[in-house]
Amino acid sequence: MNPSTAQAMVIADELARNDVRHVVVCPGSRNAPLSMALVDADAQGKLKLHVRVDERSAAFLAMGLAVATGRPAAVVCTSGTAVANMHPAVLESYHAGIGLIVISGDRPPELHGSGANQTIDQRNLFAPAAILVDFPVAERRTGQNPVWRGLVCRAVAQAESGRPVQINVPFREPLVPTFEPNWPEELEGRPDKERWTTSAPPRSVASSRVDFPLPARTLMVVGSGQPDRAAAACEVAMRAGWPIIAEPVATTGGASVLRCGPLLLGSLDKAPDLRPEAVVVVGRPTLSRGVRGLMGRAPVYGIGDHPQWTDPQYVAIHVRGWLDTTDLGHVQGHDPEWLTSWRTAAERAATAVDKLLEEDAWPSGLRIARDIVDALPSGAMLFLGSSNPVRDVDLVAETRTDLAIHANRGVAGIDGNVSAAIGLALGEPDRPGYALLGDLTFLHDSNGLLIGPDEARPNLAIVVLNDDGGGIFSLLEQGAAEHKNSFERVFGTPHGADLAALCAGYRVPHVVAESPEQLRDALRPRPGLRVIEVRADRARLRDLHARLRAAVADAAFG
């Protein structure tokens, strides 16, 4: 056994002992020892191996698997630009608090600076987003087995705290198993498949707690973040009689959430009796301009990651790490009319929204978002694309606590969305899986559809709202009529892509839904990966949203 093979076998075994259940491998030469060791580990049932040829897609796939399983997942690649291709997924994982492990095969030190092919300085390539665990070059001598296993344990412990980790492993040739003398020491791990080193799990409850008064007329806004923190805070809101506005990915613990809340916030100037005396922001809201417009108009109290809290407008007065029912003593009284008034306004807004969407020409992104959330079977997983789809659901869809809703909200890029959705579906294969993506988001990660014939395929229906370009920009300042000369080429970016032909090239079933009935039928659970295309007119988008805001303002506050 040669040194690279010995080291790779130990790494694969210790990953499995640390409950790393899924590893994604990208083909390459420098990572060949580890790739071959992982094939053996998969055959022995120690872990599940996935293979992808595109490193960016592979890293997002691993990220989705980590979210679905609640355990760190790893992705393995060769040296050079292959490592750099994983940077977007590392950044998303860092900002979302996901334990992604990137294992980068590297050239040995003597080849650095020599002009050797595919050789870059890749140590700490992802800093400061990822923690580096740097492996020594394996040598034929004793005493290395505990070092290799201990380093794997350190890496997994960091990932378990919600941090991306880069394990950089320089492999010397030979890179494949060879017939050599027996290794000079035993390479076994701890008895009973235990980790080489166990460590205490990170604390989920922050020591920083609320210690300031909370008015009776408080509004709670919940974004992405730790589920236990959000559920605990929402329990306080329910008992205190506060209205809750929550983004689709938020975990509210079964609390009642106002539908169309972000639309209501955009019209509060018409409703002085609904203006809060304080706003409690839980986690990281990123979607609604209505939420951003509310900040600073009332005292803002943050409940989130401390000391790196979310406050991009610098309006927060107090920030603490935790709020639960033991803090109810800080709530100053109870106003029974407060929650009732908000619920009445939300019911009126929802009625106006449904009426407008039913009367408007089908399809629109808003109507598709509402109808998909309504149509999915209980227990389904829904991944929302980072552009308009997640915002459309936020604006008009009913909150369903029986669905697992995900989106990449760390840095919220459109890259890797197909692969992240596939990773989520593979990580929870018993859930019916769905994704709602825009056409540019789908095309940006179309390589996510490239799944080899020997690889596990997800039970996932990807709905693509195809309006031939970047519809979200139609709703921003650059979409105004005075900018029409520059808009279409550099913001609208029409592509004219044939999604049916693209799917056929990947051998992925494709269907076009041309009516609400066809869409609902296409959403019925079926095994395998498939794409449901809905073609829409981007030119109507800005006007529809303007009419929606006006209808809500008139119905709720008129």
XYZ file of C-alpha atoms in Angstrom:
558
model
C 0.000 0.000 0.000
C 1.405 3.415 -0.961
C 1.110 6.526 1.265
C -1.594 8.321 -0.739
C -3.813 5.228 -0.776
C -3.304 4.686 2.954
C -4.174 8.267 3.793
C -7.242 8.254 1.551
C -8.571 5.033 3.087
C -8.270 6.508 6.584
C -9.972 9.782 5.592
C -12.918 7.950 4.012
C -13.325 5.684 7.031
C -13.134 8.509 9.561
C -15.650 10.619 7.607
C -18.129 7.753 7.933
C -17.364 7.365 11.645
C -18.131 11.085 12.051
C -21.578 10.535 10.504
C -20.818 12.275 7.221
C -23.516 10.425 5.323
C -23.170 11.913 1.826
C -20.046 12.678 -0.204
C -20.082 14.139 -3.718
C -17.040 13.341 -5.879
C -15.911 15.219 -8.976
C -13.637 13.322 -11.381
C -9.981 14.306 -11.375
C -6.489 12.917 -11.138
C -5.064 14.499 -7.989
C -8.053 13.436 -5.880
C -7.971 9.887 -7.348
C -6.817 8.189 -4.119
C -9.735 9.579 -2.152
C -12.250 8.988 -4.949
C -11.300 5.303 -5.073
C -11.411 4.983 -1.283
C -14.892 6.528 -1.248
C -16.102 4.050 -3.874
C -15.070 1.276 -1.493
C -16.726 3.023 1.477
C -19.948 3.349 -0.518
C -19.835 -0.340 -1.484
C -19.449 -1.255 2.198
C -22.475 0.869 3.141
C -20.451 3.309 5.219
C -21.722 6.369 3.344
C -23.567 7.371 0.190
C -21.478 8.453 -2.790
C -22.651 10.814 -5.540
C -20.659 11.730 -8.661
C -20.924 14.990 -10.620
C -18.668 16.452 -13.310
C -19.311 20.156 -12.606
C -17.644 21.283 -9.379
C -19.948 24.244 -8.813
C -23.049 22.069 -9.185
C -21.447 19.369 -7.051
C -20.787 21.758 -4.184
C -24.363 23.062 -4.213
C -25.600 19.471 -4.359
C -23.596 18.702 -1.207
C -24.968 21.828 0.429
C -28.539 20.705 -0.290
C -27.766 17.264 1.116
C -26.416 18.874 4.288
C -29.568 20.935 4.756
C -31.867 17.976 4.134
C -30.085 15.578 6.483
C -29.035 18.036 9.161
C -25.504 16.613 8.902
C -22.361 18.008 7.239
C -21.899 16.751 3.682
C -18.633 16.671 1.751
C -17.597 17.386 -1.811
C -14.271 16.181 -3.246
C -12.371 17.641 -6.187
C -8.970 17.778 -7.840
C -6.520 20.676 -7.686
C -6.488 23.993 -9.526
C -9.558 25.772 -10.860
C -11.697 22.824 -9.807
C -11.406 24.117 -6.229
C -12.218 27.703 -7.222
C -15.448 26.569 -8.872
C -16.797 25.702 -5.418
C -16.457 29.213 -4.030
C -20.102 30.261 -4.608
C -21.401 27.298 -2.618
C -18.909 27.946 0.174
C -20.060 31.575 0.409
C -23.726 30.571 0.441
C -23.026 27.977 3.130
C -21.066 30.440 5.240
C -23.773 33.089 5.210
C -26.532 30.507 5.728
C -24.732 28.609 8.501
C -24.462 25.267 6.667
C -21.766 22.693 7.401
C -20.279 22.091 3.939
C -16.949 20.232 3.780
C -14.807 20.833 0.685
C -12.021 18.236 0.349
C -9.549 19.553 -2.194
C -6.856 17.312 -3.599
C -3.637 19.287 -3.907
C -0.183 18.967 -5.445
C 2.636 18.247 -2.977
C 4.749 21.213 -1.818
C 7.655 20.497 -4.171
C 5.423 21.158 -7.208
C 4.222 24.578 -6.064
C 6.038 27.391 -7.828
C 7.482 24.943 -10.359
C 5.081 25.612 -13.216
C 3.401 22.247 -12.705
C 0.052 21.816 -14.377
C -3.177 22.529 -12.410
C -1.172 23.879 -9.490
C -2.318 26.954 -7.588
C -2.032 28.121 -4.004
C -5.406 26.735 -2.908
C -4.852 26.658 0.846
C -7.233 29.147 2.431
C -8.696 29.853 -1.002
C -12.106 30.376 0.629
C -10.913 32.502 3.567
C -12.480 33.934 5.590
C -15.638 32.010 4.703
C -14.204 28.541 5.298
C -11.970 27.144 8.020
C -8.842 25.438 6.694
C -7.819 21.999 7.902
C -4.458 21.377 6.259
C -3.268 17.782 5.892
C 0.400 16.845 5.807
C 1.770 14.855 2.883
C 1.501 11.157 3.675
C 4.776 9.276 4.190
C 5.707 5.627 4.704
C 6.252 5.757 8.465
C 4.397 5.111 11.696
C 2.364 7.567 13.767
C 0.228 9.104 11.009
C -3.069 7.248 11.490
C -4.065 9.233 14.620
C -3.068 12.501 12.950
C -5.198 11.851 9.874
C -8.188 10.713 11.914
C -7.871 13.577 14.380
C -7.783 16.126 11.586
C -10.975 14.703 10.072
C -12.638 14.970 13.497
C -11.561 18.607 13.811
C -12.991 19.390 10.395
C -16.343 17.722 11.055
C -16.644 19.385 14.476
C -16.240 22.787 12.814
C -18.805 21.879 10.148
C -21.240 20.735 12.843
C -21.173 24.276 14.211
C -22.485 25.560 10.876
C -19.198 26.612 9.284
C -17.866 25.572 5.876
C -14.531 23.755 6.095
C -11.806 23.183 3.508
C -9.790 20.008 4.012
C -6.760 20.394 1.785
C -4.927 17.126 1.102
C -1.689 17.108 -0.943
C -1.283 13.723 -2.590
C 2.030 12.485 -3.972
C 2.172 9.948 -6.774
C 1.403 7.107 -7.112
C -2.252 8.140 -6.968
C -3.737 4.653 -7.385
C -3.270 1.479 -5.307
C 0.022 -0.279 -5.929
C 1.576 -3.553 -4.822
C 3.942 -2.464 -2.092
C 4.969 -3.863 1.303
C 2.398 -3.803 4.086
C 1.863 -0.473 5.818
C 4.172 -0.132 8.851
C 1.314 0.331 11.353
C -2.339 -0.565 11.842
C -4.744 1.881 10.207
C -7.797 0.993 12.277
C -10.051 3.512 13.980
C -11.573 3.399 17.447
C -13.535 0.293 18.492
C -17.257 0.061 17.701
C -16.953 2.521 14.792
C -16.565 5.459 17.170
C -14.980 8.752 16.152
C -11.297 9.095 16.852
C -12.082 12.210 18.914
C -15.536 13.157 20.172
C -16.388 16.760 21.006
C -19.269 18.556 22.671
C -21.987 19.763 20.292
C -22.334 23.531 19.926
C -24.894 25.229 22.131
C -28.122 26.114 20.335
C -29.337 28.642 22.919
C -27.384 31.871 23.085
C -26.525 33.216 26.518
C -27.544 36.710 25.437
C -31.224 37.098 26.371
C -33.816 39.875 26.244
C -33.507 42.284 29.163
C -35.493 45.304 27.932
C -39.225 46.250 27.836
C -41.367 44.947 24.966
C -44.479 47.028 24.173
C -47.893 45.394 23.880
C -48.252 46.750 20.326
C -45.212 44.959 18.918
C -44.880 43.442 15.443
C -42.637 40.406 14.869
C -40.813 39.850 11.564
C -39.161 36.441 11.045
C -36.545 35.693 8.397
C -34.136 32.848 7.765
C -32.009 31.523 10.592
C -31.911 28.931 13.345
C -35.262 27.098 13.552
C -35.179 26.672 17.342
C -34.560 30.380 17.873
C -37.415 31.373 15.551
C -39.896 28.886 17.016
C -39.121 30.029 20.573
C -39.584 33.699 19.648
C -42.845 33.003 17.788
C -44.232 31.301 20.905
C -43.697 34.596 22.732
C -45.531 36.473 19.975
C -48.499 34.102 20.167
C -48.817 34.477 23.923
C -48.299 38.232 23.856
C -50.831 38.777 21.058
C -48.370 40.137 18.503
C -48.898 39.778 14.735
C -46.214 37.762 12.925
C -44.932 38.376 9.406
C -42.663 35.532 8.302
C -40.688 34.826 5.152
C -41.369 31.488 3.412
C -38.220 29.796 4.745
C -38.817 30.874 8.340
C -39.661 28.317 11.019
C -42.519 29.571 13.183
C -43.276 26.494 15.248
C -46.907 26.371 14.156
C -47.604 30.016 15.010
C -50.253 31.828 12.990
C -48.614 33.980 10.304
C -50.296 36.856 8.489
C -50.804 36.231 4.798
C -49.791 39.113 2.504
C -47.933 40.715 5.407
C -45.220 42.321 3.241
C -47.922 43.922 1.075
C -49.591 45.355 4.167
C -46.326 46.895 5.319
C -46.084 48.805 2.059
C -49.346 50.653 2.848
C -49.012 51.408 6.561
C -49.160 55.146 5.864
C -52.904 54.620 5.355
C -53.330 52.777 8.663
C -51.907 54.715 11.622
C -53.680 52.366 14.050
C -51.526 49.466 12.758
C -48.201 51.189 13.241
C -46.211 49.215 15.806
C -44.579 50.654 18.871
C -41.717 48.222 18.362
C -40.532 45.708 15.770
C -38.860 42.471 16.866
C -36.775 41.073 14.009
C -35.930 37.387 14.368
C -33.165 35.970 12.194
C -32.412 37.491 8.820
C -35.236 38.874 6.662
C -33.987 39.604 3.134
C -36.964 39.654 0.776
C -39.395 42.520 1.214
C -38.945 46.221 0.651
C -41.975 46.632 2.874
C -40.021 45.127 5.755
C -37.029 47.359 5.022
C -39.307 50.393 4.839
C -40.692 49.599 8.280
C -37.273 49.624 9.911
C -36.459 52.828 11.711
C -40.086 53.975 11.898
C -40.388 52.219 15.239
C -37.787 50.927 17.695
C -36.157 47.802 16.233
C -35.067 44.933 18.466
C -33.089 42.089 16.910
C -33.103 38.439 17.976
C -30.340 36.741 16.041
C -26.763 35.625 15.760
C -24.664 37.531 18.216
C -22.355 39.422 17.710
C -22.918 39.252 13.920
C -26.517 40.381 13.891
C -28.632 41.419 10.902
C -29.115 45.188 10.706
C -28.113 46.480 7.240
C -29.853 49.816 7.880
C -28.205 50.343 11.278
C -31.456 51.079 13.066
C -31.460 48.355 15.744
C -31.576 49.632 19.309
C -31.149 46.311 21.104
C -29.836 42.982 19.781
C -29.945 39.777 21.785
C -29.409 36.128 20.945
C -32.545 34.538 22.371
C -36.201 35.178 23.252
C -38.583 32.601 24.714
C -41.549 32.361 27.060
C -39.399 32.807 30.151
C -38.976 36.404 28.936
C -42.708 37.184 28.865
C -42.226 39.266 32.018
C -40.627 41.931 29.808
C -43.857 42.359 27.790
C -45.686 45.484 28.941
C -49.355 44.564 29.022
C -51.674 43.065 26.423
C -53.724 44.898 23.781
C -56.506 42.546 22.556
C -57.374 44.842 19.623
C -53.830 44.876 18.248
C -53.717 41.389 16.770
C -57.396 41.495 15.752
C -56.840 44.643 13.686
C -53.873 43.131 11.879
C -55.720 39.899 11.171
C -58.697 41.800 9.765
C -56.430 43.789 7.455
C -54.638 40.605 6.342
C -57.924 38.819 5.561
C -59.097 41.752 3.474
C -55.755 41.887 1.678
C -55.832 38.146 0.929
C -59.338 38.414 -0.516
C -58.239 41.270 -2.769
C -55.123 39.371 -3.860
C -57.058 36.217 -4.757
C -59.657 38.202 -6.690
C -57.030 40.065 -8.709
C -55.039 36.905 -9.492
C -58.125 34.976 -10.570
C -59.239 37.786 -12.884
C -55.800 38.451 -14.347
C -54.666 36.628 -17.458
C -52.958 33.312 -16.673
C -50.111 32.757 -16.040
C -48.152 35.162 -13.885
C -45.400 34.467 -11.404
C -47.630 35.546 -8.536
C -50.465 33.230 -9.575
C -48.102 30.302 -10.129
C -46.507 30.827 -6.714
C -49.845 30.901 -4.949
C -51.244 27.913 -6.820
C -48.160 25.724 -6.354
C -48.053 26.259 -2.592
C -51.770 25.481 -2.446
C -51.520 22.337 -4.622
C -48.595 20.505 -3.024
C -49.286 17.378 -0.983
C -48.800 17.522 2.759
C -45.231 16.758 3.775
C -43.720 17.905 0.477
C -40.426 19.753 0.114
C -40.429 22.976 -1.905
C -37.256 24.773 -2.984
C -37.722 28.367 -4.152
C -35.417 30.077 -6.615
C -33.510 33.113 -5.420
C -35.055 35.669 -7.764
C -38.802 36.289 -8.146
C -40.170 32.882 -7.044
C -39.266 33.208 -3.364
C -40.551 36.789 -3.357
C -43.792 35.830 -5.106
C -44.475 33.172 -2.482
C -43.647 35.702 0.225
C -46.152 38.188 -1.174
C -49.234 36.120 -1.948
C -49.064 32.483 -0.843
C -50.738 30.993 2.196
C -48.381 29.850 4.942
C -48.351 26.058 5.179
C -46.580 24.559 8.159
C -46.944 21.070 6.658
C -44.431 21.867 3.890
C -40.631 22.020 4.177
C -39.731 25.202 2.294
C -36.124 26.023 1.432
C -34.247 28.705 -0.492
C -30.647 29.829 -0.767
C -30.838 32.988 1.345
C -27.226 33.155 2.540
C -26.036 35.373 -0.297
C -29.139 34.646 -2.387
C -27.453 34.085 -5.744
C -29.126 32.241 -8.595
C -26.096 29.975 -9.017
C -26.472 26.363 -7.973
C -30.229 26.440 -7.385
C -30.998 23.344 -9.479
C -28.279 21.370 -7.700
C -29.294 22.575 -4.237
C -32.871 21.464 -4.915
C -31.659 18.062 -6.132
C -29.516 17.701 -3.013
C -32.504 18.445 -0.792
C -34.614 15.895 -2.644
C -31.917 13.210 -2.470
C -31.394 13.907 1.228
C -35.062 13.308 2.030
C -36.156 10.799 -0.605
C -39.429 9.978 1.144
C -40.743 13.531 0.715
C -42.333 14.536 -2.604
C -39.863 17.101 -3.930
C -40.619 20.313 -5.825
C -38.741 23.406 -6.951
C -40.018 26.686 -8.380
C -37.355 28.500 -10.409
C -37.154 31.325 -12.887
C -35.804 30.604 -16.335
C -32.456 32.355 -15.843
C -31.933 30.581 -12.533
C -32.698 27.256 -14.214
C -30.375 27.924 -17.139
C -27.590 29.186 -14.879
C -27.347 25.739 -13.252
C -28.584 23.519 -16.059
C -25.546 21.306 -15.423
C -27.351 20.239 -12.287
C -29.458 18.051 -14.588
C -26.364 16.136 -15.672
C -26.706 12.964 -13.607
C -24.921 9.809 -14.705
C -26.843 6.576 -15.302
C -25.376 4.926 -12.187
C -26.253 7.819 -9.870
C -29.284 8.164 -7.602
C -31.963 10.315 -9.179
C -34.199 12.534 -7.077
C -37.970 12.511 -6.901
C -38.178 16.162 -7.892
C -40.481 18.229 -10.090
C -38.821 21.485 -11.176
C -41.339 24.125 -12.225
C -39.685 26.728 -14.451
C -41.528 30.000 -14.951
C -40.124 30.990 -18.336
C -40.647 34.643 -19.179
C -37.561 34.738 -21.421
C -35.315 36.835 -19.219
C -34.731 38.596 -15.925
C -38.216 39.421 -14.771
C -37.119 40.670 -11.362
C -35.431 43.696 -12.917
C -38.793 44.781 -14.330
C -39.854 45.494 -10.739
C -36.762 47.521 -9.831
C -35.835 51.103 -10.654
C -34.135 50.125 -13.912
C -37.450 48.688 -15.121
C -39.115 52.128 -15.244
C -40.233 53.425 -18.622
C -37.543 56.127 -18.781
C -34.841 53.425 -18.875
C -36.393 51.344 -21.652
C -33.570 51.979 -24.131
C -31.029 50.138 -21.979
C -33.312 47.768 -20.114
C -33.945 44.855 -22.439
C -30.389 44.083 -23.476
C -28.546 44.381 -20.145
C -31.322 43.682 -17.599
C -34.113 41.847 -19.398
C -31.509 39.616 -21.118
C -33.817 37.546 -23.338
C -32.289 34.165 -24.166
C -34.705 32.385 -26.493
C -33.590 29.031 -25.099
C -35.550 25.896 -25.961
C -36.026 24.293 -22.535
C -37.617 21.186 -24.021
C -34.549 20.550 -26.199
C -32.221 21.235 -23.285
C -34.065 18.744 -21.085
C -34.051 16.205 -23.886
C -30.279 16.528 -24.096
C -30.050 15.589 -20.421
C -32.737 12.909 -20.825
C -34.964 14.643 -18.298
C -38.735 14.486 -18.948
C -40.235 17.873 -19.819
C -43.797 19.119 -20.154
C -45.358 22.530 -20.806
C -48.335 23.445 -18.593
C -50.650 25.737 -20.529
C -53.498 26.075 -18.031
C -54.067 25.963 -14.268
C -55.581 22.512 -14.654
C -52.562 21.196 -16.556
C -50.229 22.617 -13.927
C -52.129 21.027 -11.066
C -52.130 17.684 -12.872
C -48.378 17.941 -13.559
C -47.735 18.584 -9.849
C -49.140 15.226 -8.759
C -46.372 13.200 -7.090
C -44.449 11.011 -9.504
C -41.089 9.274 -9.160
C -37.986 10.656 -10.818
C -36.696 14.013 -11.987
C -38.850 16.077 -14.330
C -39.280 19.674 -15.535
C -42.608 21.496 -15.805
C -42.349 24.640 -17.910
C -44.848 27.500 -17.646
C -44.447 30.265 -20.220
C -45.316 33.796 -19.128
C -45.171 37.330 -20.495
C -42.573 39.442 -18.735
C -43.979 42.682 -20.151
C -47.015 42.485 -17.838
C -45.037 42.105 -14.637
C -44.535 45.699 -13.501
C -48.159 46.671 -14.094
C -49.469 43.586 -12.294
C -47.444 44.315 -9.184
C -48.595 47.947 -9.200
C -52.224 46.843 -9.413
C -51.620 44.312 -6.644
C -50.247 46.929 -4.258
C -53.119 49.288 -5.031
C -55.738 46.569 -4.551
C -54.305 45.590 -1.154
C -54.107 49.186 0.034
C -57.708 49.878 -0.988
C -59.106 46.649 0.450
C -57.225 46.618 3.733
C -57.169 50.303 4.572
C -59.581 52.024 2.205
